[in-house]
Coordinates of C-alpha atoms and ligand atoms in Angstrom, one line a residue:
M251 CA 0.2 -2.6 -26.5
N252 CA -2.4 -4.0 -24.0
R253 CA -5.6 -2.3 -25.0
Y254 CA -8.3 -2.5 -22.4
H255 CA -11.5 -4.4 -23.2
P256 CA -14.0 -4.7 -20.3
A257 CA -15.6 -7.7 -21.9
S258 CA -12.4 -9.8 -21.4
D259 CA -11.6 -8.4 -18.0
P260 CA -11.5 -11.1 -15.3
D261 CA -12.6 -8.4 -12.8
F262 CA -16.1 -9.0 -14.0
M263 CA -16.0 -12.8 -14.2
P264 CA -18.8 -14.9 -12.7
K265 CA -17.7 -16.4 -9.4
G266 CA -17.5 -20.1 -10.5
M267 CA -15.5 -19.2 -13.5
L268 CA -13.0 -17.2 -11.4
Q269 CA -12.6 -20.1 -9.0
N270 CA -11.8 -22.4 -11.9
V271 CA -9.2 -20.0 -13.2
Q272 CA -7.7 -19.6 -9.7
W273 CA -7.5 -23.3 -9.2
S274 CA -6.2 -24.2 -12.6
R275 CA -3.5 -21.6 -12.2
F276 CA -2.6 -22.5 -8.6
S277 CA -2.3 -26.2 -9.3
V278 CA 0.4 -25.4 -11.9
V279 CA 2.2 -22.9 -9.7
L280 CA 2.2 -25.2 -6.7
R281 CA 3.9 -28.0 -8.7
H282 CA 6.3 -25.6 -10.3
T283 CA 7.3 -24.2 -6.9
Y284 CA 7.6 -27.6 -5.3
E285 CA 9.8 -28.9 -8.1
N286 CA 12.0 -25.9 -8.5
V287 CA 12.5 -24.2 -5.1
P288 CA 14.3 -26.5 -2.6
W289 CA 13.2 -24.3 0.3
Y290 CA 9.5 -24.9 -0.4
R291 CA 10.1 -28.6 -0.9
Q292 CA 11.8 -28.8 2.5
R293 CA 9.1 -26.8 4.2
M294 CA 6.3 -28.9 2.7
K295 CA 8.1 -32.0 3.7
E296 CA 8.3 -30.8 7.3
K297 CA 4.6 -30.2 7.2
G298 CA 4.0 -33.6 5.7
V299 CA 2.3 -32.4 2.5
T300 CA 3.0 -32.7 -1.2
P301 CA 1.1 -31.1 -4.1
N302 CA -0.8 -34.4 -4.4
D303 CA -2.5 -33.5 -1.1
I304 CA -3.9 -30.3 -2.4
H305 CA -7.2 -30.8 -4.3
S306 CA -8.6 -27.3 -4.3
L307 CA -8.0 -23.9 -2.9
D308 CA -9.9 -25.0 0.2
D309 CA -6.8 -27.1 1.0
L310 CA -4.5 -24.1 1.0
H311 CA -4.5 -24.0 4.8
K312 CA -2.5 -27.3 4.8
L313 CA 0.5 -25.5 3.2
P314 CA 3.2 -23.6 5.2
F315 CA 3.4 -19.9 5.4
I316 CA 6.4 -17.9 4.1
V317 CA 7.5 -14.7 5.8
K318 CA 9.9 -11.8 5.1
T319 CA 12.8 -13.4 7.0
D320 CA 12.6 -16.5 4.8
L321 CA 13.2 -14.3 1.8
R322 CA 16.0 -12.5 3.5
E323 CA 17.7 -15.8 4.5
T324 CA 17.5 -17.1 0.9
Y325 CA 19.0 -13.8 -0.5
P326 CA 19.5 -13.2 -3.3
Y327 CA 18.2 -16.1 -5.6
G328 CA 17.1 -18.8 -3.2
M329 CA 13.4 -18.4 -4.0
C330 CA 13.8 -18.3 -7.8
A331 CA 11.9 -21.1 -9.5
V332 CA 13.4 -20.5 -13.0
P333 CA 17.0 -20.5 -14.3
I334 CA 18.7 -17.1 -14.3
N335 CA 18.5 -16.8 -18.1
E336 CA 14.7 -16.7 -18.0
I337 CA 14.8 -13.6 -15.6
V338 CA 14.5 -10.2 -17.3
R339 CA 14.2 -7.9 -14.2
F340 CA 15.0 -7.7 -10.5
H341 CA 13.5 -5.4 -7.9
A342 CA 14.2 -5.2 -4.2
S343 CA 12.7 -3.8 -1.2
S344 CA 15.1 -1.9 1.0
G345 CA 14.1 -2.7 4.5
T346 CA 15.8 -0.8 7.4
T347 CA 18.4 -3.4 8.3
G348 CA 20.3 -6.2 6.7
K349 CA 20.0 -7.6 3.2
P350 CA 17.1 -6.5 1.0
I351 CA 14.3 -8.8 -0.3
V352 CA 15.0 -9.6 -4.0
V353 CA 12.2 -10.3 -6.4
A354 CA 12.7 -11.7 -9.9
Y355 CA 10.5 -11.5 -13.0
T356 CA 10.3 -13.4 -16.3
K357 CA 9.0 -11.6 -19.3
E358 CA 5.6 -13.1 -18.8
D359 CA 5.6 -12.0 -15.1
L360 CA 6.2 -8.4 -16.3
D361 CA 3.2 -8.8 -18.7
I362 CA 1.0 -9.9 -15.7
W363 CA 2.3 -6.9 -13.7
G364 CA 1.5 -4.6 -16.7
E365 CA -1.9 -6.1 -17.0
V366 CA -2.9 -5.5 -13.4
V367 CA -1.5 -1.9 -13.4
V368 CA -3.5 -1.2 -16.5
R369 CA -6.6 -2.6 -14.8
A370 CA -6.0 -0.4 -11.8
L371 CA -5.6 2.7 -13.9
T372 CA -8.7 1.9 -15.9
S373 CA -10.7 1.6 -12.7
Y374 CA -9.6 5.2 -11.8
G375 CA -10.8 6.4 -15.1
V376 CA -7.3 7.0 -16.5
H377 CA -7.3 6.4 -20.3
E378 CA -5.4 6.7 -23.5
G379 CA -4.4 10.3 -24.0
D380 CA -3.9 11.0 -20.3
I381 CA -0.5 12.4 -19.2
L382 CA 0.8 10.7 -16.0
Q383 CA 3.4 12.4 -13.9
N384 CA 5.0 9.4 -12.2
A385 CA 6.7 10.6 -9.1
Y386 CA 7.2 7.2 -7.5
G387 CA 10.9 6.5 -7.2
Y388 CA 12.4 4.6 -10.2
G389 CA 15.0 2.0 -9.4
L390 CA 14.9 -1.1 -7.2
F391 CA 11.6 0.2 -5.6
T392 CA 8.7 -1.1 -7.6
G393 CA 6.7 2.1 -7.5
G394 CA 8.3 3.9 -10.4
L395 CA 8.7 1.1 -12.9
G396 CA 5.4 -0.3 -11.8
L397 CA 3.3 2.7 -12.6
H398 CA 5.3 3.2 -15.7
F399 CA 3.2 0.3 -17.2
A400 CA 0.6 3.1 -17.8
E401 CA 2.3 3.3 -21.2
R402 CA 0.6 0.0 -22.1
L403 CA -2.8 1.8 -21.7
G404 CA -1.7 4.5 -24.2
V405 CA -1.0 7.0 -21.4
A406 CA 1.9 9.4 -21.9
V407 CA 4.2 8.8 -18.9
V408 CA 6.4 11.5 -17.5
P409 CA 9.0 9.4 -15.6
I410 CA 10.0 12.2 -13.2
S411 CA 10.6 10.0 -10.1
G412 CA 10.5 11.5 -6.6
G413 CA 12.2 14.8 -5.5
N414 CA 12.9 18.2 -6.8
T415 CA 9.4 19.4 -5.9
E416 CA 9.6 22.8 -7.5
R417 CA 10.2 21.1 -10.8
Q418 CA 7.4 18.7 -10.2
V419 CA 5.0 21.7 -9.9
M420 CA 6.5 23.3 -13.0
I421 CA 6.1 20.2 -15.1
M422 CA 2.6 19.5 -13.8
Q423 CA 1.6 23.0 -15.0
D424 CA 3.6 23.1 -18.3
F425 CA 2.9 19.6 -19.5
G426 CA -0.8 19.7 -18.9
V427 CA -0.5 16.7 -16.6
T428 CA -3.9 14.9 -16.0
A429 CA -2.8 12.3 -13.5
A430 CA -0.1 11.9 -10.9
S431 CA 1.3 9.0 -9.0
C432 CA 3.4 9.1 -5.8
T433 CA 3.0 8.4 -2.1
P434 CA 0.1 10.4 -0.6
S435 CA 2.6 12.1 1.8
Y436 CA 4.7 13.3 -1.2
F437 CA 1.6 14.7 -2.9
L438 CA 0.9 16.7 0.2
H439 CA 4.4 18.2 -0.2
I440 CA 3.6 18.9 -3.9
I441 CA 0.4 20.7 -2.9
D442 CA 2.4 22.8 -0.3
K443 CA 5.0 23.7 -2.9
A444 CA 2.4 24.7 -5.4
Q445 CA 0.7 27.0 -2.9
E446 CA 4.1 28.5 -2.1
L447 CA 4.7 29.1 -5.8
G448 CA 1.3 30.6 -6.2
V449 CA 0.1 27.7 -8.4
D450 CA -3.5 26.6 -7.8
L451 CA -3.6 22.9 -8.6
R452 CA -7.4 23.1 -8.7
R453 CA -7.1 25.2 -11.8
L454 CA -4.8 22.7 -13.7
P455 CA -6.1 19.9 -15.9
I456 CA -4.9 17.2 -13.3
R457 CA -7.9 15.2 -12.2
V458 CA -6.6 11.8 -10.8
G459 CA -4.1 10.9 -8.1
I460 CA -2.8 7.3 -7.7
F461 CA -1.5 7.0 -4.2
G462 CA -0.1 4.1 -2.2
A463 CA 3.0 2.5 -0.8
E464 CA 2.1 3.7 2.7
P465 CA -1.0 3.8 4.9
W466 CA -3.2 6.9 4.6
T467 CA -6.6 7.7 6.0
E468 CA -9.9 8.8 4.6
E469 CA -9.3 12.2 6.3
M470 CA -6.0 12.5 4.4
R471 CA -7.9 11.7 1.2
K472 CA -10.4 14.5 1.9
S473 CA -7.6 16.9 2.6
I474 CA -5.8 16.1 -0.7
E475 CA -8.9 16.2 -2.7
A476 CA -10.0 19.6 -1.3
N477 CA -6.6 21.2 -1.8
S478 CA -5.9 19.9 -5.3
G479 CA -9.3 19.4 -6.9
I480 CA -8.4 15.8 -8.0
R481 CA -9.9 12.5 -7.1
A482 CA -7.4 10.6 -5.0
Y483 CA -7.3 6.8 -5.4
D484 CA -5.6 4.1 -3.4
I485 CA -3.3 1.5 -5.0
Y486 CA -1.9 -1.3 -3.0
G487 CA 1.0 -3.7 -3.6
L488 CA 4.2 -5.1 -2.2
T489 CA 7.5 -6.0 -3.8
E490 CA 7.3 -9.6 -2.7
I491 CA 4.0 -10.2 -4.5
I492 CA 4.7 -8.1 -7.7
G493 CA 4.7 -4.4 -6.8
P494 CA 1.9 -1.9 -7.1
G495 CA -1.3 -3.3 -8.7
V496 CA -2.1 -6.2 -6.3
A497 CA -5.3 -4.4 -5.4
A498 CA -6.9 -1.1 -6.4
E499 CA -9.9 1.1 -5.7
C500 CA -12.6 1.7 -8.3
H501 CA -14.5 5.0 -8.8
C502 CA -16.6 4.1 -5.7
Q503 CA -13.6 4.7 -3.5
N504 CA -14.8 2.2 -1.0
G505 CA -12.3 -0.7 -0.6
L506 CA -9.7 -2.0 -3.0
H507 CA -10.5 -4.8 -5.5
V508 CA -7.9 -7.5 -5.2
F509 CA -6.8 -8.8 -8.6
E510 CA -7.5 -12.3 -7.3
D511 CA -7.2 -14.1 -10.6
H512 CA -3.4 -13.5 -10.0
F513 CA -3.1 -13.0 -6.3
Y514 CA -5.2 -15.1 -4.0
P515 CA -6.0 -13.4 -0.7
E516 CA -6.6 -14.9 2.7
I517 CA -7.0 -13.2 6.0
I518 CA -5.6 -15.0 9.0
D519 CA -5.4 -14.4 12.8
S520 CA -1.8 -13.5 13.4
D521 CA -1.7 -15.3 16.7
T522 CA -3.4 -18.6 15.9
L523 CA -2.5 -18.5 12.2
E524 CA -5.9 -19.8 11.4
P525 CA -8.0 -18.3 8.5
V526 CA -10.7 -15.9 9.7
P527 CA -14.1 -15.6 7.9
D528 CA -14.7 -12.8 5.4
G529 CA -15.6 -9.6 7.1
E530 CA -13.3 -10.1 10.0
Y531 CA -10.0 -8.2 10.5
G532 CA -6.7 -10.0 10.4
E533 CA -3.4 -10.3 8.5
L534 CA -3.5 -10.4 4.8
V535 CA -1.8 -13.4 3.2
F536 CA -1.2 -13.8 -0.5
T537 CA -0.6 -16.7 -2.9
T538 CA 0.6 -15.8 -6.3
L539 CA -1.4 -17.7 -8.9
S540 CA 0.5 -17.0 -12.1
K541 CA 4.0 -15.7 -11.5
R542 CA 6.8 -18.0 -12.8
A543 CA 10.2 -16.5 -11.6
M544 CA 9.3 -16.2 -7.9
P545 CA 6.0 -17.6 -7.0
L546 CA 5.0 -17.3 -3.4
V547 CA 2.6 -19.5 -1.6
R548 CA 0.9 -18.1 1.5
Y549 CA 3.1 -15.0 2.0
R550 CA 2.3 -13.2 5.3
T551 CA 2.2 -9.5 4.5
R552 CA 1.8 -8.2 8.1
D553 CA -0.8 -5.8 6.6
I554 CA -4.1 -5.7 8.6
T555 CA -7.4 -5.5 6.8
K556 CA -10.6 -7.4 6.1
I557 CA -12.3 -8.8 3.0
F558 CA -15.6 -7.3 2.1
T559 CA -18.4 -9.6 1.2
E560 CA -20.9 -7.0 -0.1
K561 CA -21.1 -6.5 -3.9
C562 CA -19.5 -3.4 -5.2
P563 CA -21.8 -0.9 -7.0
C564 CA -19.2 -0.7 -9.8
G565 CA -20.1 -4.2 -10.9
R566 CA -16.7 -5.8 -10.4
T567 CA -17.1 -9.3 -9.0
I568 CA -13.6 -9.7 -7.6
R569 CA -13.4 -9.3 -3.8
R570 CA -12.5 -6.1 -2.0
I571 CA -10.3 -5.5 0.9
E572 CA -10.6 -2.5 3.2
R573 CA -7.8 0.1 2.8
I574 CA -4.7 -0.9 4.7
S575 CA -4.7 1.4 7.7
H576 CA -1.8 -0.2 9.4
R577 CA 0.7 -3.1 9.5
S578 CA 0.9 -5.3 12.5
D579 CA 4.5 -4.1 13.0
D580 CA 3.4 -0.4 12.9
M581 CA 1.6 -0.8 16.2
F582 CA 3.2 0.6 19.3
I583 CA 2.4 -0.2 22.8
I584 CA 2.2 2.6 25.3
R585 CA 1.5 1.7 28.9
G586 CA -0.1 -1.5 27.8
V587 CA -2.3 0.1 25.2
N588 CA -2.0 -0.8 21.5
V589 CA -1.9 2.3 19.4
F590 CA -1.8 2.7 15.6
P591 CA -0.5 5.9 13.9
S592 CA -3.6 5.9 11.7
Q593 CA -5.8 6.5 14.8
I594 CA -3.8 9.6 15.6
E595 CA -4.0 10.8 11.9
T596 CA -7.8 10.3 11.9
A597 CA -8.2 12.3 15.1
L598 CA -5.9 15.1 14.0
L599 CA -7.3 15.6 10.5
A600 CA -10.8 15.7 11.7
M601 CA -10.0 19.1 13.3
E602 CA -10.4 22.5 11.7
G603 CA -7.2 24.4 11.2
V604 CA -4.9 21.4 11.4
L605 CA -2.6 20.6 8.5
P606 CA -1.9 16.9 7.4
H607 CA 1.7 17.0 8.7
Y608 CA 2.5 15.4 12.0
R609 CA 5.1 13.4 13.9
I610 CA 4.8 11.1 16.8
T611 CA 7.7 10.6 19.2
L612 CA 7.8 8.0 21.9
T613 CA 10.1 8.4 24.9
R614 CA 10.6 6.8 28.3
V615 CA 10.8 9.2 31.2
N616 CA 11.5 7.7 34.7
G617 CA 10.4 4.3 33.4
L618 CA 7.1 5.7 32.0
D619 CA 6.3 5.7 28.3
E620 CA 5.3 9.1 26.9
V621 CA 3.8 10.0 23.5
E622 CA 4.4 13.4 22.0
V623 CA 2.4 14.4 18.9
E624 CA 3.6 17.5 17.0
V625 CA 1.2 18.8 14.4
E626 CA 1.3 21.7 12.0
L627 CA -1.4 24.4 12.1
M628 CA -2.5 26.7 9.4
Q629 CA -0.8 30.1 9.7
E630 CA -4.0 32.0 10.6
Q631 CA -4.4 29.9 13.7
F632 CA -1.3 31.5 15.1
S633 CA -2.4 35.0 14.5
D634 CA -5.6 34.4 16.5
T635 CA -5.6 35.2 20.2
V636 CA -3.5 33.0 22.6
R637 CA -6.7 32.0 24.3
S638 CA -8.2 30.4 21.2
L639 CA -4.9 28.6 20.5
E640 CA -5.1 27.1 23.9
T641 CA -8.7 26.0 23.3
L642 CA -7.7 24.5 20.0
Q643 CA -4.8 22.6 21.6
R644 CA -7.0 21.3 24.3
D645 CA -9.7 20.2 21.8
I646 CA -7.1 18.4 19.6
R647 CA -5.6 16.7 22.6
H648 CA -8.9 15.5 23.9
R649 CA -9.8 14.1 20.5
I650 CA -6.5 12.1 20.2
E651 CA -6.9 10.9 23.8
G652 CA -10.5 9.9 23.1
M653 CA -9.3 7.9 20.1
I654 CA -6.4 6.1 21.6
G655 CA -7.3 6.0 25.3
I656 CA -4.0 7.4 26.7
R657 CA -2.6 10.9 27.6
V658 CA -0.5 12.6 25.0
K659 CA 1.7 15.7 24.9
L660 CA 0.6 17.8 22.0
T661 CA 2.8 20.4 20.4
L662 CA 1.3 22.8 17.8
V663 CA 3.9 23.9 15.3
Q664 CA 4.1 26.4 12.4
Q665 CA 3.5 25.2 8.8
G666 CA 6.7 23.8 7.3
T667 CA 8.3 22.7 10.6
I668 CA 7.9 18.9 10.1
P669 CA 10.3 17.5 7.5
R670 CA 8.5 16.5 4.3
S671 CA 9.0 13.1 2.6
E672 CA 9.6 12.3 -1.1
G673 CA 8.7 8.7 -0.7
K674 CA 7.3 6.7 2.2
A675 CA 6.8 9.0 5.1
K676 CA 8.3 8.2 8.5
R677 CA 5.9 9.5 11.1
V678 CA 6.8 7.5 14.3
F679 CA 10.1 8.0 16.1
D680 CA 10.5 5.5 18.9
K681 CA 13.3 6.8 21.2
R682 CA 12.5 4.4 24.1
V683 CA 15.4 2.0 23.5
Ligands
LIG810 O1 5.2 0.0 -1.6 C1 4.7 -1.1 -3.7 C2 3.8 0.0 -4.1 C3 4.4 1.0 -4.8 C4 2.5 0.1 -3.7 C5 3.6 2.1 -5.2 C6 1.7 1.1 -4.1 C7 2.2 2.1 -4.9 P1 7.0 -2.2 -0.8 O2 8.0 -1.1 -0.7 O3 7.5 -3.6 -0.8 O4 6.1 -2.1 -2.0 O5 6.1 -2.0 0.5 C8 4.9 -2.8 0.7 O6 3.8 -1.0 1.8 O7 3.1 -4.4 2.7 C9 2.1 -2.1 2.9 O8 2.5 -2.2 4.3 C10 2.5 -0.8 2.4 N1 1.6 -0.4 1.3 C11 1.7 -0.5 0.0 N2 0.6 0.1 -0.6 C12 -0.2 0.5 0.4 C13 -1.5 1.2 0.5 C14 5.3 -1.0 -2.3 N3 -2.1 1.5 -0.6 C15 4.2 -2.4 1.9 N4 -2.0 1.5 1.7 C16 2.9 -3.1 2.1 C17 -1.3 1.2 2.8 C18 0.4 0.2 1.7 N5 -0.1 0.6 2.8

């Protein structure tokens, strides 16, 4: 079992030492990738570079990027850098169309994954003796088996997976669960169900939530914390890099520390593909520094964030990224204006009486793009006078329009109208094509 010892935690390494670790790991990974993955050798040849041209991590920019379609085109084993008999696990990310992205792990890769998940849990204050209700989906998705590594911290894991929400509430109550992991949208559903069943989560021993796999806003965090009495923490990761545990918040809840001794982050401008300085927004790119089965060099995540330069009060010296509020491909363009769903979520959840359940539908009427936002209201709002409902509707609409800069149609709906999700929530429905 991996027992946690802060003294040996690279989260707290002096900077120079961390850079040495990063470089010594990367130089091995680069050679390993070049020698064992023909796709990489070919791409590097096209760029006119070999591992001999890379003398430090400052030379990373000389290397080509890799994107999701490259992984899809080499499906299923084209990116594997080890023989199949060294692989002990596969995961895959579903994707909406075509073949999935397949990721392979050696036994040592699983140990790295376990290590970063344990570090994340520790930074949320989860410890031996806790009982974790793991409601991320088990299977090819990395959420379930990823958070299952909590066992290595001495945590008792309830591998309940997603779904059957009534049973989730029962088990949370009966087992004395102290921590839960799932998507933030699914936890909202659990909160609703508990309320419906007359169970007050604030009176249960549960104190920590481990939420990720989809964007969520600070307003959503406040809503979850107020309605469940837990502390809600962000965990970030992606199948291609390892799964959950690439970066995680600490108790300061202000940015996610990247476990950069294993996953080296860069932020690039998605148009010019040039690195941007720390503190500026751009697309997050990762290079895996220690994985053997499927190392990735300069993988473009499409996730938009920035790297923090300020020291974190928690004392960790590894860098932080701002929470991922959106992906570059989440953005929709309405009448020439770029809009992110997270902007609408922020505007909605700042209003009294609004519930954190909403849906955005894009349509084209007579050649003109329209945005409709449906949002649930607390029941008591509907029993108020029609006049105050109209005022509320106008106020919410103005707030959204002020945030995104275009007119929207706003529909207020009763609690429970918008379908709930058990995994990653789908909130935008683009019916323009
Ligand atoms: O969602 C891995 C994961 C499981 C992360 C459980 C956290 C918890 P994929 O299905 O490959 O892997 O999706 C990865 O989800 O590129 C982001 O766009 C998004 N994402 C993941 N975590 C967060 C987060 C898992 N904390 C994609 N905040 C990533 C915002 C997130 N977006």
